[in-house]
Structures are given as C-alpha cells and as structure tokens.
PDB file of N, CA and C in Angstrom:
ATOM      1  N   MET A   1     -23.205  -5.117 -47.671  1.00 94.00           N
ATOM      2  CA  MET A   1     -23.034  -6.489 -47.195  1.00 94.00           C
ATOM      3  C   MET A   1     -23.032  -6.482 -45.671  1.00 94.00           C
ATOM      4  N   LEU A   2     -23.599  -7.518 -45.121  1.00 97.00           N
ATOM      5  CA  LEU A   2     -23.612  -7.728 -43.673  1.00 97.00           C
ATOM      6  C   LEU A   2     -23.141  -9.145 -43.421  1.00 97.00           C
ATOM      7  N   ILE A   3     -22.145  -9.292 -42.565  1.00 97.00           N
ATOM      8  CA  ILE A   3     -21.634 -10.614 -42.197  1.00 97.00           C
ATOM      9  C   ILE A   3     -21.762 -10.751 -40.690  1.00 97.00           C
ATOM     10  N   LEU A   4     -22.467 -11.804 -40.252  1.00 97.00           N
ATOM     11  CA  LEU A   4     -22.672 -12.059 -38.828  1.00 97.00           C
ATOM     12  C   LEU A   4     -22.146 -13.442 -38.477  1.00 97.00           C
ATOM     13  N   THR A   5     -21.463 -13.536 -37.365  1.00 97.00           N
ATOM     14  CA  THR A   5     -21.089 -14.835 -36.808  1.00 97.00           C
ATOM     15  C   THR A   5     -21.374 -14.787 -35.319  1.00 97.00           C
ATOM     16  N   PHE A   6     -21.935 -15.876 -34.806  1.00 95.00           N
ATOM     17  CA  PHE A   6     -22.193 -15.967 -33.368  1.00 95.00           C
ATOM     18  C   PHE A   6     -22.395 -17.424 -32.987  1.00 95.00           C
ATOM     19  N   ARG A   7     -22.148 -17.717 -31.730  1.00 93.00           N
ATOM     20  CA  ARG A   7     -22.304 -19.080 -31.223  1.00 93.00           C
ATOM     21  C   ARG A   7     -23.784 -19.409 -31.108  1.00 93.00           C
ATOM     22  N   ASP A   8     -24.139 -20.632 -31.464  1.00 94.00           N
ATOM     23  CA  ASP A   8     -25.517 -21.093 -31.385  1.00 94.00           C
ATOM     24  C   ASP A   8     -25.823 -21.535 -29.954  1.00 94.00           C
ATOM     25  N   TYR A   9     -26.620 -20.738 -29.255  1.00 94.00           N
ATOM     26  CA  TYR A   9     -27.056 -21.079 -27.905  1.00 94.00           C
ATOM     27  C   TYR A   9     -28.506 -21.541 -27.889  1.00 94.00           C
ATOM     28  N   VAL A  10     -29.117 -21.759 -29.067  1.00 94.00           N
ATOM     29  CA  VAL A  10     -30.538 -22.076 -29.144  1.00 94.00           C
ATOM     30  C   VAL A  10     -30.794 -23.564 -29.381  1.00 94.00           C
ATOM     31  N   SER A  11     -30.148 -24.149 -30.384  1.00 91.00           N
ATOM     32  CA  SER A  11     -30.529 -25.491 -30.827  1.00 91.00           C
ATOM     33  C   SER A  11     -30.102 -26.614 -29.882  1.00 91.00           C
ATOM     34  N   ALA A  12     -29.035 -26.433 -29.125  1.00 88.00           N
ATOM     35  CA  ALA A  12     -28.560 -27.504 -28.235  1.00 88.00           C
ATOM     36  C   ALA A  12     -28.090 -26.907 -26.913  1.00 88.00           C
ATOM     37  N   GLU A  13     -28.971 -26.922 -25.929  1.00 92.00           N
ATOM     38  CA  GLU A  13     -28.626 -26.394 -24.615  1.00 92.00           C
ATOM     39  C   GLU A  13     -27.756 -27.415 -23.876  1.00 92.00           C
ATOM     40  N   LEU A  14     -26.663 -26.941 -23.302  1.00 94.00           N
ATOM     41  CA  LEU A  14     -25.776 -27.825 -22.546  1.00 94.00           C
ATOM     42  C   LEU A  14     -26.327 -28.025 -21.137  1.00 94.00           C
ATOM     43  N   HIS A  15     -26.064 -29.208 -20.556  1.00 95.00           N
ATOM     44  CA  HIS A  15     -26.569 -29.530 -19.221  1.00 95.00           C
ATOM     45  C   HIS A  15     -25.445 -30.063 -18.346  1.00 95.00           C
ATOM     46  N   GLY A  16     -25.618 -29.925 -17.039  1.00 96.00           N
ATOM     47  CA  GLY A  16     -24.676 -30.498 -16.078  1.00 96.00           C
ATOM     48  C   GLY A  16     -23.258 -30.017 -16.309  1.00 96.00           C
ATOM     49  N   ASN A  17     -22.324 -30.957 -16.265  1.00 96.00           N
ATOM     50  CA  ASN A  17     -20.904 -30.625 -16.411  1.00 96.00           C
ATOM     51  C   ASN A  17     -20.527 -30.168 -17.818  1.00 96.00           C
ATOM     52  N   GLN A  18     -21.410 -30.399 -18.807  1.00 95.00           N
ATOM     53  CA  GLN A  18     -21.140 -29.920 -20.167  1.00 95.00           C
ATOM     54  C   GLN A  18     -21.085 -28.397 -20.221  1.00 95.00           C
ATOM     55  N   ARG A  19     -21.680 -27.723 -19.214  1.00 96.00           N
ATOM     56  CA  ARG A  19     -21.717 -26.257 -19.204  1.00 96.00           C
ATOM     57  C   ARG A  19     -20.368 -25.641 -18.834  1.00 96.00           C
ATOM     58  N   PHE A  20     -19.384 -26.453 -18.406  1.00 96.00           N
ATOM     59  CA  PHE A  20     -18.021 -25.985 -18.155  1.00 96.00           C
ATOM     60  C   PHE A  20     -17.214 -26.182 -19.427  1.00 96.00           C
ATOM     61  N   ILE A  21     -16.734 -25.088 -20.001  1.00 94.00           N
ATOM     62  CA  ILE A  21     -16.055 -25.153 -21.291  1.00 94.00           C
ATOM     63  C   ILE A  21     -14.614 -24.673 -21.148  1.00 94.00           C
ATOM     64  N   PRO A  22     -13.629 -25.552 -21.371  1.00 95.00           N
ATOM     65  CA  PRO A  22     -12.237 -25.102 -21.360  1.00 95.00           C
ATOM     66  C   PRO A  22     -11.963 -24.243 -22.590  1.00 95.00           C
ATOM     67  N   VAL A  23     -11.464 -23.033 -22.364  1.00 95.00           N
ATOM     68  CA  VAL A  23     -11.231 -22.098 -23.459  1.00 95.00           C
ATOM     69  C   VAL A  23      -9.755 -22.037 -23.820  1.00 95.00           C
ATOM     70  N   GLN A  24      -8.909 -21.894 -22.804  1.00 95.00           N
ATOM     71  CA  GLN A  24      -7.470 -21.787 -23.041  1.00 95.00           C
ATOM     72  C   GLN A  24      -6.727 -22.407 -21.880  1.00 95.00           C
ATOM     73  N   SER A  25      -5.661 -23.099 -22.197  1.00 96.00           N
ATOM     74  CA  SER A  25      -4.833 -23.686 -21.161  1.00 96.00           C
ATOM     75  C   SER A  25      -3.403 -23.776 -21.676  1.00 96.00           C
ATOM     76  N   ASP A  26      -2.494 -23.094 -21.001  1.00 96.00           N
ATOM     77  CA  ASP A  26      -1.071 -23.214 -21.297  1.00 96.00           C
ATOM     78  C   ASP A  26      -0.318 -23.117 -19.972  1.00 96.00           C
ATOM     79  N   GLU A  27       0.992 -22.975 -20.025  1.00 95.00           N
ATOM     80  CA  GLU A  27       1.789 -22.997 -18.788  1.00 95.00           C
ATOM     81  C   GLU A  27       1.525 -21.806 -17.879  1.00 95.00           C
ATOM     82  N   CYS A  28       0.906 -20.742 -18.384  1.00 96.00           N
ATOM     83  CA  CYS A  28       0.688 -19.534 -17.588  1.00 96.00           C
ATOM     84  C   CYS A  28      -0.783 -19.143 -17.424  1.00 96.00           C
ATOM     85  N   THR A  29      -1.681 -19.763 -18.181  1.00 97.00           N
ATOM     86  CA  THR A  29      -3.068 -19.334 -18.173  1.00 97.00           C
ATOM     87  C   THR A  29      -4.013 -20.523 -18.256  1.00 97.00           C
ATOM     88  N   ILE A  30      -5.063 -20.477 -17.436  1.00 98.00           N
ATOM     89  CA  ILE A  30      -6.161 -21.443 -17.537  1.00 98.00           C
ATOM     90  C   ILE A  30      -7.449 -20.630 -17.536  1.00 98.00           C
ATOM     91  N   LEU A  31      -8.212 -20.726 -18.628  1.00 98.00           N
ATOM     92  CA  LEU A  31      -9.478 -20.012 -18.742  1.00 98.00           C
ATOM     93  C   LEU A  31     -10.585 -21.019 -19.009  1.00 98.00           C
ATOM     94  N   THR A  32     -11.578 -21.001 -18.133  1.00 98.00           N
ATOM     95  CA  THR A  32     -12.740 -21.864 -18.260  1.00 98.00           C
ATOM     96  C   THR A  32     -13.987 -21.002 -18.212  1.00 98.00           C
ATOM     97  N   CYS A  33     -14.983 -21.319 -19.036  1.00 97.00           N
ATOM     98  CA  CYS A  33     -16.274 -20.630 -19.015  1.00 97.00           C
ATOM     99  C   CYS A  33     -17.329 -21.581 -18.471  1.00 97.00           C
ATOM    100  N   PHE A  34     -18.279 -20.999 -17.770  1.00 97.00           N
ATOM    101  CA  PHE A  34     -19.437 -21.745 -17.272  1.00 97.00           C
ATOM    102  C   PHE A  34     -20.684 -21.051 -17.800  1.00 97.00           C
ATOM    103  N   LEU A  35     -21.620 -21.812 -18.376  1.00 97.00           N
ATOM    104  CA  LEU A  35     -22.812 -21.242 -18.992  1.00 97.00           C
ATOM    105  C   LEU A  35     -24.051 -21.528 -18.152  1.00 97.00           C
ATOM    106  N   GLU A  36     -24.877 -20.495 -17.960  1.00 97.00           N
ATOM    107  CA  GLU A  36     -26.181 -20.629 -17.312  1.00 97.00           C
ATOM    108  C   GLU A  36     -27.240 -20.171 -18.296  1.00 97.00           C
ATOM    109  N   TYR A  37     -28.070 -21.090 -18.737  1.00 97.00           N
ATOM    110  CA  TYR A  37     -29.084 -20.789 -19.745  1.00 97.00           C
ATOM    111  C   TYR A  37     -30.308 -20.151 -19.105  1.00 97.00           C
ATOM    112  N   GLN A  38     -30.769 -19.076 -19.725  1.00 95.00           N
ATOM    113  CA  GLN A  38     -31.998 -18.411 -19.347  1.00 95.00           C
ATOM    114  C   GLN A  38     -32.879 -18.371 -20.590  1.00 95.00           C
ATOM    115  N   GLU A  39     -34.099 -17.877 -20.469  1.00 93.00           N
ATOM    116  CA  GLU A  39     -35.044 -17.954 -21.584  1.00 93.00           C
ATOM    117  C   GLU A  39     -34.519 -17.287 -22.857  1.00 93.00           C
ATOM    118  N   ASN A  40     -34.028 -16.048 -22.752  1.00 94.00           N
ATOM    119  CA  ASN A  40     -33.590 -15.301 -23.934  1.00 94.00           C
ATOM    120  C   ASN A  40     -32.105 -14.970 -23.935  1.00 94.00           C
ATOM    121  N   SER A  41     -31.382 -15.447 -22.939  1.00 97.00           N
ATOM    122  CA  SER A  41     -29.956 -15.130 -22.854  1.00 97.00           C
ATOM    123  C   SER A  41     -29.204 -16.270 -22.167  1.00 97.00           C
ATOM    124  N   VAL A  42     -27.898 -16.142 -22.208  1.00 97.00           N
ATOM    125  CA  VAL A  42     -27.012 -17.079 -21.514  1.00 97.00           C
ATOM    126  C   VAL A  42     -26.074 -16.243 -20.656  1.00 97.00           C
ATOM    127  N   ALA A  43     -26.006 -16.568 -19.377  1.00 97.00           N
ATOM    128  CA  ALA A  43     -25.027 -15.925 -18.503  1.00 97.00           C
ATOM    129  C   ALA A  43     -23.719 -16.695 -18.654  1.00 97.00           C
ATOM    130  N   VAL A  44     -22.673 -16.003 -19.077  1.00 97.00           N
ATOM    131  CA  VAL A  44     -21.356 -16.602 -19.272  1.00 97.00           C
ATOM    132  C   VAL A  44     -20.470 -16.155 -18.111  1.00 97.00           C
ATOM    133  N   HIS A  45     -19.893 -17.119 -17.415  1.00 98.00           N
ATOM    134  CA  HIS A  45     -19.007 -16.835 -16.285  1.00 98.00           C
ATOM    135  C   HIS A  45     -17.601 -17.282 -16.678  1.00 98.00           C
ATOM    136  N   ASP A  46     -16.660 -16.354 -16.697  1.00 98.00           N
ATOM    137  CA  ASP A  46     -15.268 -16.661 -17.011  1.00 98.00           C
ATOM    138  C   ASP A  46     -14.493 -16.868 -15.717  1.00 98.00           C
ATOM    139  N   LEU A  47     -13.777 -17.966 -15.632  1.00 98.00           N
ATOM    140  CA  LEU A  47     -12.905 -18.276 -14.501  1.00 98.00           C
ATOM    141  C   LEU A  47     -11.475 -18.302 -15.030  1.00 98.00           C
ATOM    142  N   LEU A  48     -10.669 -17.344 -14.592  1.00 98.00           N
ATOM    143  CA  LEU A  48      -9.332 -17.164 -15.147  1.00 98.00           C
ATOM    144  C   LEU A  48      -8.271 -17.346 -14.060  1.00 98.00           C
ATOM    145  N   TYR A  49      -7.349 -18.270 -14.307  1.00 98.00           N
ATOM    146  CA  TYR A  49      -6.175 -18.464 -13.458  1.00 98.00           C
ATOM    147  C   TYR A  49      -4.958 -18.046 -14.267  1.00 98.00           C
ATOM    148  N   GLN A  50      -4.095 -17.193 -13.672  1.00 97.00           N
ATOM    149  CA  GLN A  50      -2.872 -16.764 -14.342  1.00 97.00           C
ATOM    150  C   GLN A  50      -1.698 -16.955 -13.407  1.00 97.00           C
ATOM    151  N   LYS A  51      -0.639 -17.559 -13.934  1.00 96.00           N
ATOM    152  CA  LYS A  51       0.571 -17.781 -13.143  1.00 96.00           C
ATOM    153  C   LYS A  51       1.328 -16.471 -13.018  1.00 96.00           C
ATOM    154  N   GLN A  52       1.668 -16.118 -11.791  1.00 93.00           N
ATOM    155  CA  GLN A  52       2.439 -14.908 -11.512  1.00 93.00           C
ATOM    156  C   GLN A  52       3.552 -15.278 -10.544  1.00 93.00           C
ATOM    157  N   GLY A  53       4.768 -15.343 -11.069  1.00 92.00           N
ATOM    158  CA  GLY A  53       5.896 -15.768 -10.244  1.00 92.00           C
ATOM    159  C   GLY A  53       5.748 -17.236  -9.879  1.00 92.00           C
ATOM    160  N   ASP A  54       5.765 -17.517  -8.564  1.00 92.00           N
ATOM    161  CA  ASP A  54       5.642 -18.896  -8.087  1.00 92.00           C
ATOM    162  C   ASP A  54       4.198 -19.295  -7.781  1.00 92.00           C
ATOM    163  N   GLY A  55       3.249 -18.371  -7.922  1.00 95.00           N
ATOM    164  CA  GLY A  55       1.864 -18.677  -7.577  1.00 95.00           C
ATOM    165  C   GLY A  55       0.898 -18.389  -8.705  1.00 95.00           C
ATOM    166  N   TRP A  56      -0.351 -18.599  -8.415  1.00 96.00           N
ATOM    167  CA  TRP A  56      -1.425 -18.394  -9.365  1.00 96.00           C
ATOM    168  C   TRP A  56      -2.399 -17.359  -8.818  1.00 96.00           C
ATOM    169  N   SER A  57      -2.877 -16.486  -9.682  1.00 97.00           N
ATOM    170  CA  SER A  57      -3.927 -15.541  -9.296  1.00 97.00           C
ATOM    171  C   SER A  57      -5.228 -15.981  -9.963  1.00 97.00           C
ATOM    172  N   PHE A  58      -6.329 -15.631  -9.339  1.00 98.00           N
ATOM    173  CA  PHE A  58      -7.642 -16.020  -9.835  1.00 98.00           C
ATOM    174  C   PHE A  58      -8.505 -14.782 -10.014  1.00 98.00           C
ATOM    175  N   SER A  59      -9.246 -14.731 -11.104  1.00 98.00           N
ATOM    176  CA  SER A  59     -10.250 -13.683 -11.295  1.00 98.00           C
ATOM    177  C   SER A  59     -11.457 -14.292 -11.987  1.00 98.00           C
ATOM    178  N   ALA A  60     -12.598 -13.682 -11.745  1.00 98.00           N
ATOM    179  CA  ALA A  60     -13.848 -14.159 -12.344  1.00 98.00           C
ATOM    180  C   ALA A  60     -14.621 -12.970 -12.878  1.00 98.00           C
ATOM    181  N   SER A  61     -15.357 -13.187 -13.950  1.00 98.00           N
ATOM    182  CA  SER A  61     -16.233 -12.156 -14.495  1.00 98.00           C
ATOM    183  C   SER A  61     -17.445 -12.837 -15.115  1.00 98.00           C
ATOM    184  N   SER A  62     -18.504 -12.059 -15.301  1.00 98.00           N
ATOM    185  CA  SER A  62     -19.735 -12.583 -15.889  1.00 98.00           C
ATOM    186  C   SER A  62     -20.315 -11.569 -16.852  1.00 98.00           C
ATOM    187  N   TYR A  63     -21.015 -12.064 -17.849  1.00 97.00           N
ATOM    188  CA  TYR A  63     -21.699 -11.195 -18.808  1.00 97.00           C
ATOM    189  C   TYR A  63     -22.820 -11.991 -19.460  1.00 97.00           C
ATOM    190  N   GLN A  64     -23.763 -11.280 -20.046  1.00 97.00           N
ATOM    191  CA  GLN A  64     -24.913 -11.881 -20.707  1.00 97.00           C
ATOM    192  C   GLN A  64     -24.694 -11.926 -22.220  1.00 97.00           C
ATOM    193  N   LYS A  65     -25.162 -12.991 -22.843  1.00 96.00           N
ATOM    194  CA  LYS A  65     -25.174 -13.098 -24.298  1.00 96.00           C
ATOM    195  C   LYS A  65     -26.593 -13.464 -24.721  1.00 96.00           C
ATOM    196  N   LEU A  66     -27.035 -12.887 -25.838  1.00 96.00           N
ATOM    197  CA  LEU A  66     -28.360 -13.188 -26.353  1.00 96.00           C
ATOM    198  C   LEU A  66     -28.408 -14.587 -26.958  1.00 96.00           C
ATOM    199  N   ARG A  67     -29.553 -15.227 -26.822  1.00 96.00           N
ATOM    200  CA  ARG A  67     -29.799 -16.501 -27.502  1.00 96.00           C
ATOM    201  C   ARG A  67     -30.577 -16.183 -28.779  1.00 96.00           C
ATOM    202  N   LEU A  68     -29.865 -16.019 -29.881  1.00 95.00           N
ATOM    203  CA  LEU A  68     -30.473 -15.650 -31.149  1.00 95.00           C
ATOM    204  C   LEU A  68     -30.761 -16.889 -31.988  1.00 95.00           C
ATOM    205  N   ASN A  69     -31.993 -16.995 -32.462  1.00 95.00           N
ATOM    206  CA  ASN A  69     -32.372 -18.057 -33.375  1.00 95.00           C
ATOM    207  C   ASN A  69     -32.026 -17.594 -34.789  1.00 95.00           C
ATOM    208  N   LYS A  70     -31.245 -18.391 -35.500  1.00 96.00           N
ATOM    209  CA  LYS A  70     -30.769 -17.958 -36.819  1.00 96.00           C
ATOM    210  C   LYS A  70     -31.915 -17.773 -37.811  1.00 96.00           C
ATOM    211  N   TYR A  71     -32.978 -18.548 -37.696  1.00 95.00           N
ATOM    212  CA  TYR A  71     -34.119 -18.398 -38.607  1.00 95.00           C
ATOM    213  C   TYR A  71     -34.888 -17.118 -38.299  1.00 95.00           C
ATOM    214  N   TRP A  72     -35.076 -16.829 -37.029  1.00 96.00           N
ATOM    215  CA  TRP A  72     -35.734 -15.585 -36.620  1.00 96.00           C
ATOM    216  C   TRP A  72     -34.940 -14.385 -37.132  1.00 96.00           C
ATOM    217  N   LEU A  73     -33.606 -14.443 -36.957  1.00 97.00           N
ATOM    218  CA  LEU A  73     -32.757 -13.337 -37.387  1.00 97.00           C
ATOM    219  C   LEU A  73     -32.809 -13.154 -38.906  1.00 97.00           C
ATOM    220  N   CYS A  74     -32.795 -14.233 -39.661  1.00 97.00           N
ATOM    221  CA  CYS A  74     -32.879 -14.122 -41.126  1.00 97.00           C
ATOM    222  C   CYS A  74     -34.214 -13.519 -41.556  1.00 97.00           C
ATOM    223  N   ASP A  75     -35.290 -13.868 -40.857  1.00 97.00           N
ATOM    224  CA  ASP A  75     -36.595 -13.253 -41.153  1.00 97.00           C
ATOM    225  C   ASP A  75     -36.560 -11.749 -40.907  1.00 97.00           C
ATOM    226  N   ARG A  76     -35.923 -11.318 -39.810  1.00 97.00           N
ATOM    227  CA  ARG A  76     -35.824  -9.887 -39.509  1.00 97.00           C
ATOM    228  C   ARG A  76     -34.988  -9.166 -40.562  1.00 97.00           C
ATOM    229  N   LEU A  77     -33.915  -9.802 -41.011  1.00 97.00           N
ATOM    230  CA  LEU A  77     -33.076  -9.195 -42.041  1.00 97.00           C
ATOM    231  C   LEU A  77     -33.865  -9.010 -43.332  1.00 97.00           C
ATOM    232  N   SER A  78     -34.654 -10.014 -43.702  1.00 96.00           N
ATOM    233  CA  SER A  78     -35.487  -9.912 -44.907  1.00 96.00           C
ATOM    234  C   SER A  78     -36.512  -8.793 -44.766  1.00 96.00           C
ATOM    235  N   GLU A  79     -37.086  -8.644 -43.575  1.00 96.00           N
ATOM    236  CA  GLU A  79     -38.088  -7.605 -43.334  1.00 96.00           C
ATOM    237  C   GLU A  79     -37.533  -6.196 -43.537  1.00 96.00           C
ATOM    238  N   ILE A  80     -36.242  -6.013 -43.303  1.00 95.00           N
ATOM    239  CA  ILE A  80     -35.660  -4.678 -43.452  1.00 95.00           C
ATOM    240  C   ILE A  80     -34.943  -4.501 -44.794  1.00 95.00           C
ATOM    241  N   GLY A  81     -35.203  -5.431 -45.732  1.00 95.00           N
ATOM    242  CA  GLY A  81     -34.705  -5.255 -47.085  1.00 95.00           C
ATOM    243  C   GLY A  81     -33.354  -5.864 -47.385  1.00 95.00           C
ATOM    244  N   LEU A  82     -32.920  -6.835 -46.595  1.00 97.00           N
ATOM    245  CA  LEU A  82     -31.666  -7.531 -46.883  1.00 97.00           C
ATOM    246  C   LEU A  82     -31.966  -8.922 -47.418  1.00 97.00           C
ATOM    247  N   GLN A  83     -31.187  -9.358 -48.380  1.00 97.00           N
ATOM    248  CA  GLN A  83     -31.301 -10.706 -48.923  1.00 97.00           C
ATOM    249  C   GLN A  83     -30.255 -11.584 -48.255  1.00 97.00           C
ATOM    250  N   VAL A  84     -30.692 -12.668 -47.639  1.00 97.00           N
ATOM    251  CA  VAL A  84     -29.772 -13.587 -46.978  1.00 97.00           C
ATOM    252  C   VAL A  84     -29.150 -14.490 -48.033  1.00 97.00           C
ATOM    253  N   LEU A  85     -27.839 -14.395 -48.181  1.00 97.00           N
ATOM    254  CA  LEU A  85     -27.103 -15.184 -49.164  1.00 97.00           C
ATOM    255  C   LEU A  85     -26.590 -16.496 -48.574  1.00 97.00           C
ATOM    256  N   GLN A  86     -26.287 -16.471 -47.287  1.00 97.00           N
ATOM    257  CA  GLN A  86     -25.739 -17.660 -46.624  1.00 97.00           C
ATOM    258  C   GLN A  86     -26.261 -17.716 -45.207  1.00 97.00           C
ATOM    259  N   ASN A  87     -26.664 -18.909 -44.782  1.00 96.00           N
ATOM    260  CA  ASN A  87     -27.123 -19.147 -43.418  1.00 96.00           C
ATOM    261  C   ASN A  87     -26.666 -20.555 -43.059  1.00 96.00           C
ATOM    262  N   GLU A  88     -25.496 -20.641 -42.422  1.00 96.00           N
ATOM    263  CA  GLU A  88     -24.883 -21.946 -42.139  1.00 96.00           C
ATOM    264  C   GLU A  88     -24.527 -22.087 -40.676  1.00 96.00           C
ATOM    265  N   MET A  89     -24.455 -23.343 -40.251  1.00 95.00           N
ATOM    266  CA  MET A  89     -23.962 -23.674 -38.919  1.00 95.00           C
ATOM    267  C   MET A  89     -22.711 -24.524 -39.103  1.00 95.00           C
ATOM    268  N   ILE A  90     -21.591 -24.060 -38.534  1.00 94.00           N
ATOM    269  CA  ILE A  90     -20.330 -24.796 -38.637  1.00 94.00           C
ATOM    270  C   ILE A  90     -19.722 -24.871 -37.243  1.00 94.00           C
ATOM    271  N   ASN A  91     -19.572 -26.083 -36.733  1.00 90.00           N
ATOM    272  CA  ASN A  91     -18.972 -26.315 -35.410  1.00 90.00           C
ATOM    273  C   ASN A  91     -19.611 -25.462 -34.319  1.00 90.00           C
ATOM    274  N   GLY A  92     -20.930 -25.392 -34.309  1.00 89.00           N
ATOM    275  CA  GLY A  92     -21.634 -24.650 -33.268  1.00 89.00           C
ATOM    276  C   GLY A  92     -21.684 -23.153 -33.465  1.00 89.00           C
ATOM    277  N   MET A  93     -21.161 -22.677 -34.598  1.00 94.00           N
ATOM    278  CA  MET A  93     -21.185 -21.245 -34.903  1.00 94.00           C
ATOM    279  C   MET A  93     -22.138 -20.996 -36.063  1.00 94.00           C
ATOM    280  N   VAL A  94     -22.926 -19.918 -35.950  1.00 97.00           N
ATOM    281  CA  VAL A  94     -23.829 -19.507 -37.011  1.00 97.00           C
ATOM    282  C   VAL A  94     -23.102 -18.485 -37.885  1.00 97.00           C
ATOM    283  N   PHE A  95     -23.200 -18.666 -39.197  1.00 98.00           N
ATOM    284  CA  PHE A  95     -22.608 -17.736 -40.163  1.00 98.00           C
ATOM    285  C   PHE A  95     -23.730 -17.247 -41.075  1.00 98.00           C
ATOM    286  N   ILE A  96     -23.973 -15.953 -41.078  1.00 98.00           N
ATOM    287  CA  ILE A  96     -25.006 -15.361 -41.921  1.00 98.00           C
ATOM    288  C   ILE A  96     -24.370 -14.252 -42.759  1.00 98.00           C
ATOM    289  N   ILE A  97     -24.614 -14.305 -44.057  1.00 98.00           N
ATOM    290  CA  ILE A  97     -24.174 -13.233 -44.964  1.00 98.00           C
ATOM    291  C   ILE A  97     -25.422 -12.723 -45.665  1.00 98.00           C
ATOM    292  N   ALA A  98     -25.601 -11.406 -45.648  1.00 98.00           N
ATOM    293  CA  ALA A  98     -26.752 -10.776 -46.290  1.00 98.00           C
ATOM    294  C   ALA A  98     -26.286  -9.532 -47.046  1.00 98.00           C
ATOM    295  N   LYS A  99     -27.102  -9.154 -48.037  1.00 97.00           N
ATOM    296  CA  LYS A  99     -26.784  -7.932 -48.776  1.00 97.00           C
ATOM    297  C   LYS A  99     -28.055  -7.132 -48.986  1.00 97.00           C
ATOM    298  N   LYS A 100     -27.887  -5.842 -49.167  1.00 94.00           N
ATOM    299  CA  LYS A 100     -29.014  -4.935 -49.382  1.00 94.00           C
ATOM    300  C   LYS A 100     -29.580  -5.144 -50.777  1.00 94.00           C
ATOM    301  N   LEU A 101     -30.885  -5.258 -50.841  1.00 84.00           N
ATOM    302  CA  LEU A 101     -31.559  -5.349 -52.136  1.00 84.00           C
ATOM    303  C   LEU A 101     -31.706  -3.961 -52.731  1.00 84.00           C
ATOM    304  N   TYR A 102     -31.596  -3.839 -54.034  1.00 80.00           N
ATOM    305  CA  TYR A 102     -31.740  -2.541 -54.686  1.00 80.00           C
ATOM    306  C   TYR A 102     -33.040  -2.483 -55.439  1.00 80.00           C
TER     307      TYR A 102
END
C-alpha cells in the first residue's frame, strides 16, 4: 500500500496578498508563509516571530516544494504497477491511496 498526501499547488495558483498564509498564531508564536509560484515548484518562505522575555525574535527560511499534478502522478503510479484506489481533493489537499497489483 502507498498513501500520499500533499497540498495542491497546481489547480489554483494564489495571487497578490492571497500568497501570505497565516499558519500559527498564539501568545508566543506567529508563523506566516509566503508562496512564490514557479513553473514546476513553489518557493515557500516562512516568517517566524517568537516571543522571548519582553521582546520578539524574528527568523526566516525558504524551501522549494514540487507542484505535482494528481492526475500525472496517478498515471505514473499505474505505469509502475500500482492500482490507484483513491484520488481525492479535500480542503486543498490531495489524498492518493494505491496498492501493488499481483
């Protein structure tokens, strides 16, 4: 069995201020992501504020994520002998379940 979950970065590209995504916010932490869409990937920039004593510290990091098309991926899975049992999109997340054919 193979179970895959990943965010859908293909079907609906965010624009303008929509690319700023609040991830976590509480009394000690504020984490926001900013997305930059490229042809085959998305550059994700994390902006993290953490309360330390009476002040706040700031850190930033960036990383790349692939823009995977769920239909393309299911075709590749079939090509290597896996049967796709489930291919769903729920709240912007792709869920794929496949199993090896005998």
